[in-house]
XYZ file of C-alpha atoms in Angstrom:
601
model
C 44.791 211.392 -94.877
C 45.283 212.386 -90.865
C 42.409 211.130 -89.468
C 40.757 207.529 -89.386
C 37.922 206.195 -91.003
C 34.595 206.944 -89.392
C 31.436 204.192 -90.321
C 28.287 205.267 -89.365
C 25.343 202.959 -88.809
C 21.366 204.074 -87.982
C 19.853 201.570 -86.443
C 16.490 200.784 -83.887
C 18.920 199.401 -81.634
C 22.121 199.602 -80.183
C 23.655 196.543 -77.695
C 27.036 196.863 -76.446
C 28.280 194.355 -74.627
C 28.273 190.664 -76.197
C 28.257 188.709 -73.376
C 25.393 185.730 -72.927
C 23.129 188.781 -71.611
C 23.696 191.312 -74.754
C 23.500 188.226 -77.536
C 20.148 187.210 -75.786
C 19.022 190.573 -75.786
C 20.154 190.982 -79.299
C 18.600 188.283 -80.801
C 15.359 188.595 -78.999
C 14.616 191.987 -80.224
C 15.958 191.268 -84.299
C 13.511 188.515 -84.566
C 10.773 190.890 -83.594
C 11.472 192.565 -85.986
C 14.236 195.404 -84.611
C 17.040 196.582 -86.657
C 19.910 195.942 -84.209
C 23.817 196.866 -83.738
C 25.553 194.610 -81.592
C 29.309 195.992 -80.123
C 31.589 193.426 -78.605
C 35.086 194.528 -77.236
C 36.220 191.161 -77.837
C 37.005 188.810 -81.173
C 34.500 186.329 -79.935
C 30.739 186.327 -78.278
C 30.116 184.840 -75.140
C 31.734 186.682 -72.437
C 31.637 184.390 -69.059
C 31.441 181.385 -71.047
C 33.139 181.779 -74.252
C 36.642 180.364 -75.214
C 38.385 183.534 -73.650
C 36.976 182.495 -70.099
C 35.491 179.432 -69.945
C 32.884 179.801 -66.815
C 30.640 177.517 -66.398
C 26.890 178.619 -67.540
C 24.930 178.611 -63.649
C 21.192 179.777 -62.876
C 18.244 178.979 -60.930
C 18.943 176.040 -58.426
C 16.235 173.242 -58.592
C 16.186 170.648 -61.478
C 12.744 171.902 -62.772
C 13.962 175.669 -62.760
C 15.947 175.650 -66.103
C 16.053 178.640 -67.978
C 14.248 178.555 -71.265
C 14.250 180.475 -74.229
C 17.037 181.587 -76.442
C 19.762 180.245 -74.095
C 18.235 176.230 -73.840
C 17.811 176.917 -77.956
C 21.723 177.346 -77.762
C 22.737 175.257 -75.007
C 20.738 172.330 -77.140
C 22.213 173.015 -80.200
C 25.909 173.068 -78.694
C 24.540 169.224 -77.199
C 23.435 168.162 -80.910
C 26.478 169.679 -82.500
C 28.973 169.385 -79.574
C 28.337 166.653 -77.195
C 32.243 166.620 -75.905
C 32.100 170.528 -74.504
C 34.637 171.853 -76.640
C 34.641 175.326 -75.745
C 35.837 176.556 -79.173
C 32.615 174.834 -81.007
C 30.628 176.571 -78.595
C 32.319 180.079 -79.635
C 30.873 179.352 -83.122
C 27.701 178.360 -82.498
C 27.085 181.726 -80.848
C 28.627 183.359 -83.303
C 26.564 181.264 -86.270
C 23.407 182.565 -84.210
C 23.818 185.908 -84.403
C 24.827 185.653 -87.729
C 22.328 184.305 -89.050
C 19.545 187.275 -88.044
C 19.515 189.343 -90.796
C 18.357 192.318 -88.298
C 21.425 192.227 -86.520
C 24.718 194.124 -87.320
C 27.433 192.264 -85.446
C 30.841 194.813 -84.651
C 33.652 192.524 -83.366
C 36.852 193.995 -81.783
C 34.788 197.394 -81.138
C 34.842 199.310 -78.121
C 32.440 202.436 -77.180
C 34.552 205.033 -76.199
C 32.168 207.876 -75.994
C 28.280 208.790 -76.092
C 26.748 212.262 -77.262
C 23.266 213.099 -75.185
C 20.201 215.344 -75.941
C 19.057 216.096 -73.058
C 18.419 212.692 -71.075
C 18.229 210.833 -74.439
C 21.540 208.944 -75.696
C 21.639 210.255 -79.110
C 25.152 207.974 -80.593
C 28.057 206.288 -79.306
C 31.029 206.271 -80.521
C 33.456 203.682 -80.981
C 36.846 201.845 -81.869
C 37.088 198.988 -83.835
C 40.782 197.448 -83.152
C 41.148 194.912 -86.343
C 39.814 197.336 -89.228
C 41.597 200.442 -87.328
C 38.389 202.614 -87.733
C 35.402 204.322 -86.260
C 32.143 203.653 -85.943
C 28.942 205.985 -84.764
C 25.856 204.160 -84.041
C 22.536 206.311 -83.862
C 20.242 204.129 -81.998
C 16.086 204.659 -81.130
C 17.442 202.577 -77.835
C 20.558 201.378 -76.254
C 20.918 198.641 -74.007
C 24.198 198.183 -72.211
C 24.758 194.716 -71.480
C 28.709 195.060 -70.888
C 28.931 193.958 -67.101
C 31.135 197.293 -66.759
C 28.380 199.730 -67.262
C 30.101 201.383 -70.013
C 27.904 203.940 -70.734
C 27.572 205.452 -67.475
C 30.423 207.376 -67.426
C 29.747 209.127 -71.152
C 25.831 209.273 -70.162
C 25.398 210.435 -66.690
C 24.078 207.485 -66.025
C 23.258 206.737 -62.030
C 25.556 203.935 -61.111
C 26.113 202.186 -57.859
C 30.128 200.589 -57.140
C 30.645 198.304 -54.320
C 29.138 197.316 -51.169
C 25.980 199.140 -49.349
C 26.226 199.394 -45.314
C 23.667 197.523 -44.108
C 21.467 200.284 -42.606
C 20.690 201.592 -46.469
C 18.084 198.589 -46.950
C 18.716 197.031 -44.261
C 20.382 194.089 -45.434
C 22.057 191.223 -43.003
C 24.918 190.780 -45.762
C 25.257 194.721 -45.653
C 28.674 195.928 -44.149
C 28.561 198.178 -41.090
C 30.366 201.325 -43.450
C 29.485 201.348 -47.410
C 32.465 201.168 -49.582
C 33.774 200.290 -53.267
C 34.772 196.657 -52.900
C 33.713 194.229 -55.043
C 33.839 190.416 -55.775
C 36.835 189.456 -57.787
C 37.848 188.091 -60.678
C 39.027 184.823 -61.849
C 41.690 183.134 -64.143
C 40.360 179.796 -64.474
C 42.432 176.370 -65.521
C 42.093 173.499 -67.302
C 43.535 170.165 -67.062
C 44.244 167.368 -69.194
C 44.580 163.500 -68.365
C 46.769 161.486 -70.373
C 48.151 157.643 -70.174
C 51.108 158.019 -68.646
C 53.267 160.832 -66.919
C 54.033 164.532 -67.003
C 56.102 167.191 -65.735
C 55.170 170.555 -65.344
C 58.181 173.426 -64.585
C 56.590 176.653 -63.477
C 57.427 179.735 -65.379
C 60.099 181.799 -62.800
C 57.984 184.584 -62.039
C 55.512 182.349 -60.749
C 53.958 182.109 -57.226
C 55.890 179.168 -55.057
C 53.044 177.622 -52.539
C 55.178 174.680 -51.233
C 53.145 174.356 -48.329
C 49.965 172.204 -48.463
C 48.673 174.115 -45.299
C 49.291 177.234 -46.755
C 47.504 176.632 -49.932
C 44.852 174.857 -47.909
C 43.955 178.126 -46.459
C 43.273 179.969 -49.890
C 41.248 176.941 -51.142
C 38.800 176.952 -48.188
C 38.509 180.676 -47.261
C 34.708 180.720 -48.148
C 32.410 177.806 -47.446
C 33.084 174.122 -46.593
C 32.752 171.601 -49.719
C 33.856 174.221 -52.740
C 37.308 174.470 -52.439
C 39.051 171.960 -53.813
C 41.730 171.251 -56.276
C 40.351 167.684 -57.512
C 41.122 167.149 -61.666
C 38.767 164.745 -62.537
C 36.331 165.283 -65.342
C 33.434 166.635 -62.468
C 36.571 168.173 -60.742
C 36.612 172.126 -59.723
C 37.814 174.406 -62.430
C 39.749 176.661 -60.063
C 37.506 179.745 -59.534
C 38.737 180.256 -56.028
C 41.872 181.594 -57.616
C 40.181 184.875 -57.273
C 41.789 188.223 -56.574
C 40.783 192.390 -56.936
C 37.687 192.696 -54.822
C 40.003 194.599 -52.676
C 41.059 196.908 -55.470
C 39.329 198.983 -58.569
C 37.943 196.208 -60.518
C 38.481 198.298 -63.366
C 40.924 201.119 -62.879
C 43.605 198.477 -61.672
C 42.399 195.741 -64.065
C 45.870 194.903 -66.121
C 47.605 194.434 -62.374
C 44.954 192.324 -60.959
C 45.381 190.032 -64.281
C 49.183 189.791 -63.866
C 48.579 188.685 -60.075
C 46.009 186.499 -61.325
C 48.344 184.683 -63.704
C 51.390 184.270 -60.965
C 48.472 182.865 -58.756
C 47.344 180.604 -61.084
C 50.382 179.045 -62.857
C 52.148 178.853 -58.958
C 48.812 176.644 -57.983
C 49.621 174.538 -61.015
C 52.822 174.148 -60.062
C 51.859 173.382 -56.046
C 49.322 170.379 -57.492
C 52.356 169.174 -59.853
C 55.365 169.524 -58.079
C 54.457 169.866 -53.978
C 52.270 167.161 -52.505
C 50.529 163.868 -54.046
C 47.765 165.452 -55.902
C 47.492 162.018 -57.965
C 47.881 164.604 -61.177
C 51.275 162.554 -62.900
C 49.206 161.915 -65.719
C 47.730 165.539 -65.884
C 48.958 168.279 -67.910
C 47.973 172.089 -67.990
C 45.453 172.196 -71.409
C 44.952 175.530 -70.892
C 44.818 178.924 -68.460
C 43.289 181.966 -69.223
C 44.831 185.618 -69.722
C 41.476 187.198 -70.132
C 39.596 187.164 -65.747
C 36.373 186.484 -65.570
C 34.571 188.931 -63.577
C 32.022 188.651 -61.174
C 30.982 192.843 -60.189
C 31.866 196.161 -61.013
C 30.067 199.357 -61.806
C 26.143 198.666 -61.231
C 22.738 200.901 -63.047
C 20.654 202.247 -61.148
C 16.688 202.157 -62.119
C 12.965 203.061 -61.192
C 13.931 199.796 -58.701
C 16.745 198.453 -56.838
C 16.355 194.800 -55.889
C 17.587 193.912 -52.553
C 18.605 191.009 -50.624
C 15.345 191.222 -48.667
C 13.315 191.148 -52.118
C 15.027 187.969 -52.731
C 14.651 186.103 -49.207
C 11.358 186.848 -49.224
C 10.332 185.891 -52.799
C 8.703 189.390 -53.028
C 6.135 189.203 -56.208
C 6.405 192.361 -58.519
C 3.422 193.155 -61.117
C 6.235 194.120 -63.705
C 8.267 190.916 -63.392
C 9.993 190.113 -66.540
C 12.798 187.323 -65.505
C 13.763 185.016 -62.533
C 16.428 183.915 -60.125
C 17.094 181.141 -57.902
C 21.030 180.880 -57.173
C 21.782 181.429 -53.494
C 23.142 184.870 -52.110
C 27.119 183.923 -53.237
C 28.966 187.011 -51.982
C 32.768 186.515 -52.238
C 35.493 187.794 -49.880
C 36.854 191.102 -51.577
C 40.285 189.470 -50.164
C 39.866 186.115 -52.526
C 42.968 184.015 -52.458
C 44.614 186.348 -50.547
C 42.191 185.824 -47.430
C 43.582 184.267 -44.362
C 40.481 184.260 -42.128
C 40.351 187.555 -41.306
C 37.361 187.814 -39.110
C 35.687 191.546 -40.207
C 36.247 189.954 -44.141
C 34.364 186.862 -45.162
C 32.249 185.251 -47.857
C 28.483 184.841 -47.644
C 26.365 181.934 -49.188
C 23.155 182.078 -47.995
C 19.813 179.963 -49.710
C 17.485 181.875 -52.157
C 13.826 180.721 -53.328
C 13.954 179.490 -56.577
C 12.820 180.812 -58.307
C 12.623 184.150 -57.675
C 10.868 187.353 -59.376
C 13.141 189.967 -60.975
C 10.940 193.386 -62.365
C 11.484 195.272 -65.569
C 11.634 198.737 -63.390
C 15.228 197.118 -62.349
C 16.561 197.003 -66.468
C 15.986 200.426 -67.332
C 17.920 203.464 -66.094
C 15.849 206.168 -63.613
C 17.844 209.210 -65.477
C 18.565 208.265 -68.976
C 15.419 207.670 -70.529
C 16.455 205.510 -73.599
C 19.059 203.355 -71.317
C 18.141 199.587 -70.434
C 20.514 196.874 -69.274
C 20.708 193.181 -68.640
C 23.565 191.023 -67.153
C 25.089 191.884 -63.517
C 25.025 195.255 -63.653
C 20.901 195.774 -63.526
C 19.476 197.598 -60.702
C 20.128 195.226 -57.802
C 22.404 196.144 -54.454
C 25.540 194.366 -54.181
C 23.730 191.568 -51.501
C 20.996 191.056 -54.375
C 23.776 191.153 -57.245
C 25.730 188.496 -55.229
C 22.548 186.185 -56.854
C 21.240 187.532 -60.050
C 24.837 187.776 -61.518
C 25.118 183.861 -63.091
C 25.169 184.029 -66.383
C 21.774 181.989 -66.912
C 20.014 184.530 -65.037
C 22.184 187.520 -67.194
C 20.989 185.686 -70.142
C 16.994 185.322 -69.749
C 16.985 189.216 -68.435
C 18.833 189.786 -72.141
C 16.364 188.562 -73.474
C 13.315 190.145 -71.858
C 15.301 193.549 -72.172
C 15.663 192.533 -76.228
C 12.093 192.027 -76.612
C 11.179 194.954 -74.759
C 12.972 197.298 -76.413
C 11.463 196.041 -79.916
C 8.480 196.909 -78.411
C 9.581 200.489 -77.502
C 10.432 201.100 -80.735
C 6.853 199.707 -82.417
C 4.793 201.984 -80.384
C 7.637 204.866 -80.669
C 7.480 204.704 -76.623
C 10.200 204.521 -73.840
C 10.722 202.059 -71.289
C 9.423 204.018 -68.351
C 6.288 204.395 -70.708
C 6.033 200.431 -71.419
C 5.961 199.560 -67.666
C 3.852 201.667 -67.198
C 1.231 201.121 -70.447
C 2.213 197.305 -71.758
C 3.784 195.465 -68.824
C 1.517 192.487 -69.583
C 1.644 192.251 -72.929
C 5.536 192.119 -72.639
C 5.094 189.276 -70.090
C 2.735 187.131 -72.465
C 5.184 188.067 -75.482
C 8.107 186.739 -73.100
C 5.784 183.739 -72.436
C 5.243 183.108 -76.420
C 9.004 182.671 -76.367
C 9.178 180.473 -73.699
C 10.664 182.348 -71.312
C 9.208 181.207 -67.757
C 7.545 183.517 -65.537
C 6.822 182.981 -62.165
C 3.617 183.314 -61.119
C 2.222 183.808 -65.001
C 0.399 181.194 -67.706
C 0.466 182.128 -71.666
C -2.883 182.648 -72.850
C -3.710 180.177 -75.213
C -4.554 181.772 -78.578
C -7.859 182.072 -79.754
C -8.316 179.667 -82.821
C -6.473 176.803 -80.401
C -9.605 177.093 -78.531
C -12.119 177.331 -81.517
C -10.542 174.003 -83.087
C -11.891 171.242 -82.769
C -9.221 168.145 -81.804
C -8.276 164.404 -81.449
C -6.969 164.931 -78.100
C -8.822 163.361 -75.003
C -10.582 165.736 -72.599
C -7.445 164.783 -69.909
C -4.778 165.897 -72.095
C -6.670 168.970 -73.657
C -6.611 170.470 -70.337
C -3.213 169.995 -69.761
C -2.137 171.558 -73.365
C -4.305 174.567 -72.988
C -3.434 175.177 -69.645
C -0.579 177.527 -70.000
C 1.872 176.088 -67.910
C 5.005 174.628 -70.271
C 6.716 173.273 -67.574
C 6.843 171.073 -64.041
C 5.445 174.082 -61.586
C 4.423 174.638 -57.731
C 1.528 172.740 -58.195
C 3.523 169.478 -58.046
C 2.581 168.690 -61.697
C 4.394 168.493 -64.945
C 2.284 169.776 -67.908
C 2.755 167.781 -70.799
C 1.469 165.096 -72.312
C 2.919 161.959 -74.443
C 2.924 160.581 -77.496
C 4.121 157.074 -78.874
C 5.765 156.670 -82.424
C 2.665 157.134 -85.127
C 0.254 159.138 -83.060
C -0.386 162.769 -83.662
C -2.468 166.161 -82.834
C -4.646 167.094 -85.611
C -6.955 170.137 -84.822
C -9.318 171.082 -87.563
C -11.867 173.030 -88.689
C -15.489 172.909 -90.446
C -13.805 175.444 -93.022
C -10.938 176.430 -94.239
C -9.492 178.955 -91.567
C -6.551 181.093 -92.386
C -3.519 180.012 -89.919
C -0.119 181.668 -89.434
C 1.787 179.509 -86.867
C 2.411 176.458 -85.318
C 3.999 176.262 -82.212
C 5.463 173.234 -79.680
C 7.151 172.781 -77.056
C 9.168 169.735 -77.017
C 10.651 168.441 -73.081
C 14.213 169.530 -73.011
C 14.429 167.104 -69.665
C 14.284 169.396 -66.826
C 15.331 167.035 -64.516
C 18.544 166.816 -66.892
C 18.854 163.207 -66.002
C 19.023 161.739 -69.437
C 21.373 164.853 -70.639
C 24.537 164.357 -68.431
C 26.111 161.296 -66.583
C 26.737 164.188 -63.973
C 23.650 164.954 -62.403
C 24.306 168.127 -60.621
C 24.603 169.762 -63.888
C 21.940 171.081 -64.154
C 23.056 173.610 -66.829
C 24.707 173.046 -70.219
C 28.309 173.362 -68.482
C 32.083 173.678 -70.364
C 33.513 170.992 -68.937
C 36.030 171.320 -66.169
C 38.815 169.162 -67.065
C 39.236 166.310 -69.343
C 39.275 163.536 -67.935
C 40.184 160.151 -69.678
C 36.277 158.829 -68.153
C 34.926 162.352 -69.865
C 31.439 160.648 -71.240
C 29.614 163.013 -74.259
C 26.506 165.042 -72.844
C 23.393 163.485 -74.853
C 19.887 164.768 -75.919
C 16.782 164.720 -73.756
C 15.208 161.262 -73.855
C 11.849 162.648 -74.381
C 12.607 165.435 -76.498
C 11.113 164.693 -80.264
C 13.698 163.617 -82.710
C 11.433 162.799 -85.621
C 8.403 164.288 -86.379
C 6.447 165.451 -89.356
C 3.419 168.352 -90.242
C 0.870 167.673 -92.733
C -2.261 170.095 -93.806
C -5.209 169.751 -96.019
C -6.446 173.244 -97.226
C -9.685 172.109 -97.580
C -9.925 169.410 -100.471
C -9.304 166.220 -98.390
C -5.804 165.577 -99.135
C -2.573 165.571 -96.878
C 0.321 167.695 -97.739
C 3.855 167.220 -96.070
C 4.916 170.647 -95.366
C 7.449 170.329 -92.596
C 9.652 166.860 -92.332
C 12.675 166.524 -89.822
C 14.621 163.202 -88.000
C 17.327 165.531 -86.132
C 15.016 167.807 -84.374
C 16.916 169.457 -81.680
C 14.912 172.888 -80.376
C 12.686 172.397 -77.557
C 10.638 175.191 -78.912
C 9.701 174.851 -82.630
C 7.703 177.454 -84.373
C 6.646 176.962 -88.132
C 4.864 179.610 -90.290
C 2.199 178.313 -91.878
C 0.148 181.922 -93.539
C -2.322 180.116 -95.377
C -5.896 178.804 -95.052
C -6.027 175.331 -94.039
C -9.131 173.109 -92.889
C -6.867 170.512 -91.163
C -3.519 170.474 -89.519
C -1.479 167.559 -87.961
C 1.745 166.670 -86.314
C 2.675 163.312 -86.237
C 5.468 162.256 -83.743
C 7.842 159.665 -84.654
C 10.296 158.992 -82.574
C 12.036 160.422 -79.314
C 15.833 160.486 -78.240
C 16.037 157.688 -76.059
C 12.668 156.745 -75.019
C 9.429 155.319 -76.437
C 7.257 158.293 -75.497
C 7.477 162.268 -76.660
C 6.732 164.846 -74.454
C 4.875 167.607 -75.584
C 4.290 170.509 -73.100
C 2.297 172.734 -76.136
C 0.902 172.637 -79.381
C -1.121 175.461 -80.632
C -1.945 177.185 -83.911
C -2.309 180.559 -83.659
């Protein structure tokens, strides 16, 4: 034989890229019901935050502006199952997630290489799989690139957008005077280990030598005051300043940038060890990464480009889909290398949060089966500089997922769901718990036809479509001592398919972390000999059990658990039932359950 193997899969969907964005999205549309393929260049999922990387997961600012849906489902399970942050545990968990959809076809190791077209319609792509030294072809109804990198652009003809606009284009205050290709760059990131007594650390030789404090003083606060330091405790910095490439092509020059990276980062090891009292004798290097994290490269360009001024201005869009709410965090292309240069700096400037983000920016304005979710959606680089944490990537993979399931239900594309369905892809977002600003789920029908135990008060507040603290100062749930339950019922037997709830998850975060600006399920920085483990929300239901009565009177346990740990729990019920009850048990740490929904649908 003289050629490889060639595998070739037909599917509804095809997401390449596995990154927080592209595992969202992938989930989200194979449990509506999608056939999906899901390519991922590397040998884990995760991309920003898995093992490989280790960045911290950031979104919206604000302690009530958590990002729900499939990413709190994971971010609680890694709290039940890993409370100490161990970033390898968290690999599998993602992992055990998508494995566990039966829709989804997971390729590890597999990069798209190519794409054949029909006209403006991707037809296949066509890619390398490393470990099983093969290829595959994946015929797809829809493909979503969720790679960062904008991988299909090049084989597509996709419109893309690389670097920085000039500031007449939109007319953006972070714009530069004369557009050009730099970017943000990327990061090697390290962590640190405390132990009881002392260690030495002897830099490899082709290592960076920063003997000076003042010298490496300048690289840690070249952007703005209060980020840059080099502190190891357990809440310490994790070293993302070491940042270089934004001067360079991200991409083309990629493998140099990561050998820089590496002299960079072991040489600022060695300055904290070896050069100075950094009070680090007891800390050893745990562990550095060879695989940069990075922030921006090639961008998609859709029906809508998002600007800074969209963003400032908390512009409302009829299609939104997703939100933002971390500040404008534009990085000197220089990085590390900066030394104040005056027509080069870094930009942090405050968002609303949140912030609306429209489906007419995930979808591509020239190939009409593209969409895409993660930093590289529609957005200039000013309005990138915000939407690219990975929180935000992650709830846009999602609505992108769901949409596309849709797409392929009513045979339609994208352009044709904005325009037809937008608000029945909102409320479907909304069923999933994915916040919307600006939107309320409609409670389902035979919620409202039930009759209840609840008191007129808390009725109100469980059918008013708001599953979370909002603007209007209020938080919408209601709570529930050990032994005390919803029933709703009905004068006859009534055929129901679902229960759903929506447990507190602790917004506020309070009861989750000992540090309170964490406001996101975070790997830890370093590992510190204080390092205390991350705990469940104190409100959030641990025990709880669902009884019905079909119609003759008596109870029946259908649904028992004491380690609850999903803040939104669905249960298929497809049968006729007169009666229907939860009864709450017991919370985490508190005496009272909070219970922002309950509906039977």
């Amino acid at each position: 034989m003289n050629t490889w193997k060639t595998v070739v899969h037909e599917t509804q969907l095809c997401v390449v890229g596995g990154g927080l964005a592209g595992v969202m999205c992938a989930i989200s549309a194979a449990r509506r019901g999608a056939k999906v393929v899901l390519i991922q260049d590397r040998p884990m999922l995760g991309g920003n935050s898995s093992s490989e990387i280790r960045m911290q997961v950031r979104g919206a600012h604000g302690l009530e502006n958590k990002e729900t849906g499939i990413l709190s489902e994971l971010e609680l399970e890694a709290i039940y199952r890993n409370p100490r942050m161990n970033p390898n545990i968290w690999d599998g968990i993602i992992y055990e997630k998508v494995k566990q959809e039966k829709n989804i076809t997971l390729l590890l190791n597999t990069t798209c290489i190519d794409a054949e077209m029909a006209g403006d319609s991707i037809q296949s792509v066509r890619c390398w799989q490393l470990t099983t030294y093969s290829w595959h072809v994946v015929h797809a109804y829809l493909f979503a690139d969720c790679s960062g990198d904008s991988v299909l652009s090049i084989p597509t003809g996709a419109i893309y957008r690389l670097g920085r606009e000039s500031a007449d284009e939109f007319g953006e205050s972070m714009g530069v005077p004369v557009a050009d290709t730099k970017t943000m760059g990327m990061s090697i990131l390290i962590q640190a280990r405390e132990l009881d007594h002392p260690v030495d650390f002897i830099a490899p030789s082709w290592a960076y030598v920063y003997e000076d404090e003042a010298f490496a003083t300048i690289a840690y606060d070249q952007y703005h005051s209060g980020h840059r330091d080099h502190a190891l405790g357990t809440d310490g910095c994790n070293f993302w300043w070491i940042e270089l490439g934004g001067n360079q092509q991200v991409l083309d020059d990629a493998e140099n940038i990561r050998d820089e990276l590496l002299k960079t980062a072991y040489g600022v090891w060695d300055h904290i060890k070896n050069y100075g009292d950094h009070q680090a004798e007891n800390w050893e290097l745990d562990w550095i990464g060879f695989l940069p994290g990075k922030r921006e490269s090639r961008r998609y360009v859709g029906p809508y480009i998002l600007t800074q001024n969209d963003i400032q201005s908390d512009r409302k869009f009829v299609d939104v889909v997703g939100y933002g709410g971390w500040p404008l965090d534009d990085h000197n292309p220089m990085g590390f290398l900066n030394r104040g240069e005056a027509h080069e700096k870094s930009q942090f400037l405050p968002t609303p949060s949140p912030y609306e983000i429209p489906f007419s920016s995930l979808y591509s304005v020239n190939v009409s089966n593209l969409m895409f979710a993660g930093r590289n959606i529609s957005a200039t680089h000013a309005a990138m500089s915000s939407t690219r944490v990975m929180a935000t990537c992650s709830i846009l993979g999602q609505a992108v997922g769901l949409a596309a399931s849709m797409c392929y239900a009513k045979q339609c594309l994208p352009s044709e769901l904005a325009s037809w369905n937008i608000h029945e892809l909102q409320q479907a977002l909304l069923e999933d718990y994915c916040f919307l600003p600006g939107k309320t789920r409609m409670i389902p029908e035979l919620t409202l036809r039930a009759n209840h135990n609840l008191s007129p008060d808390d009725a109100a507040i469980l059918y008013d479509g708001m599953e979370r603290f909002c603007a209007d100062g209020r938080d919408h749930y209601i709570q529930f001592k050990s032994g005390q339950s919803i029933t709703y019922s009905f004068e006859y037997p009534e055929e129901v398919k679902k229960l759903r709830i929506v447990f507190d998850l602790d917004f506020s975060r309070e009861s989750i972390t000992q540090f309170k600006r964490i406001q996101k399920y975070a790997m830890r920085s370093h590992i510190g000999r204080d390092f205390k483990p991350v705990k469940m929300p104190k409100n959030m239901a641990k025990e709880f059990v669902v009884e019905i009565d079909e119609g003759d009177g008596k109870w029946q346990n259908i649904y028992t658990t004491n380690v609850n740990h999903v803040d939104l729990f669905t249960l298929r019920i497809d049968r006729a039932i007169k009666q229907i009850r939860v009864v709450f048990q017991s919370a985490y740490a508190d005496e009272f359950i909070n219970v922002y929904a309950c509906d039977i649908s």
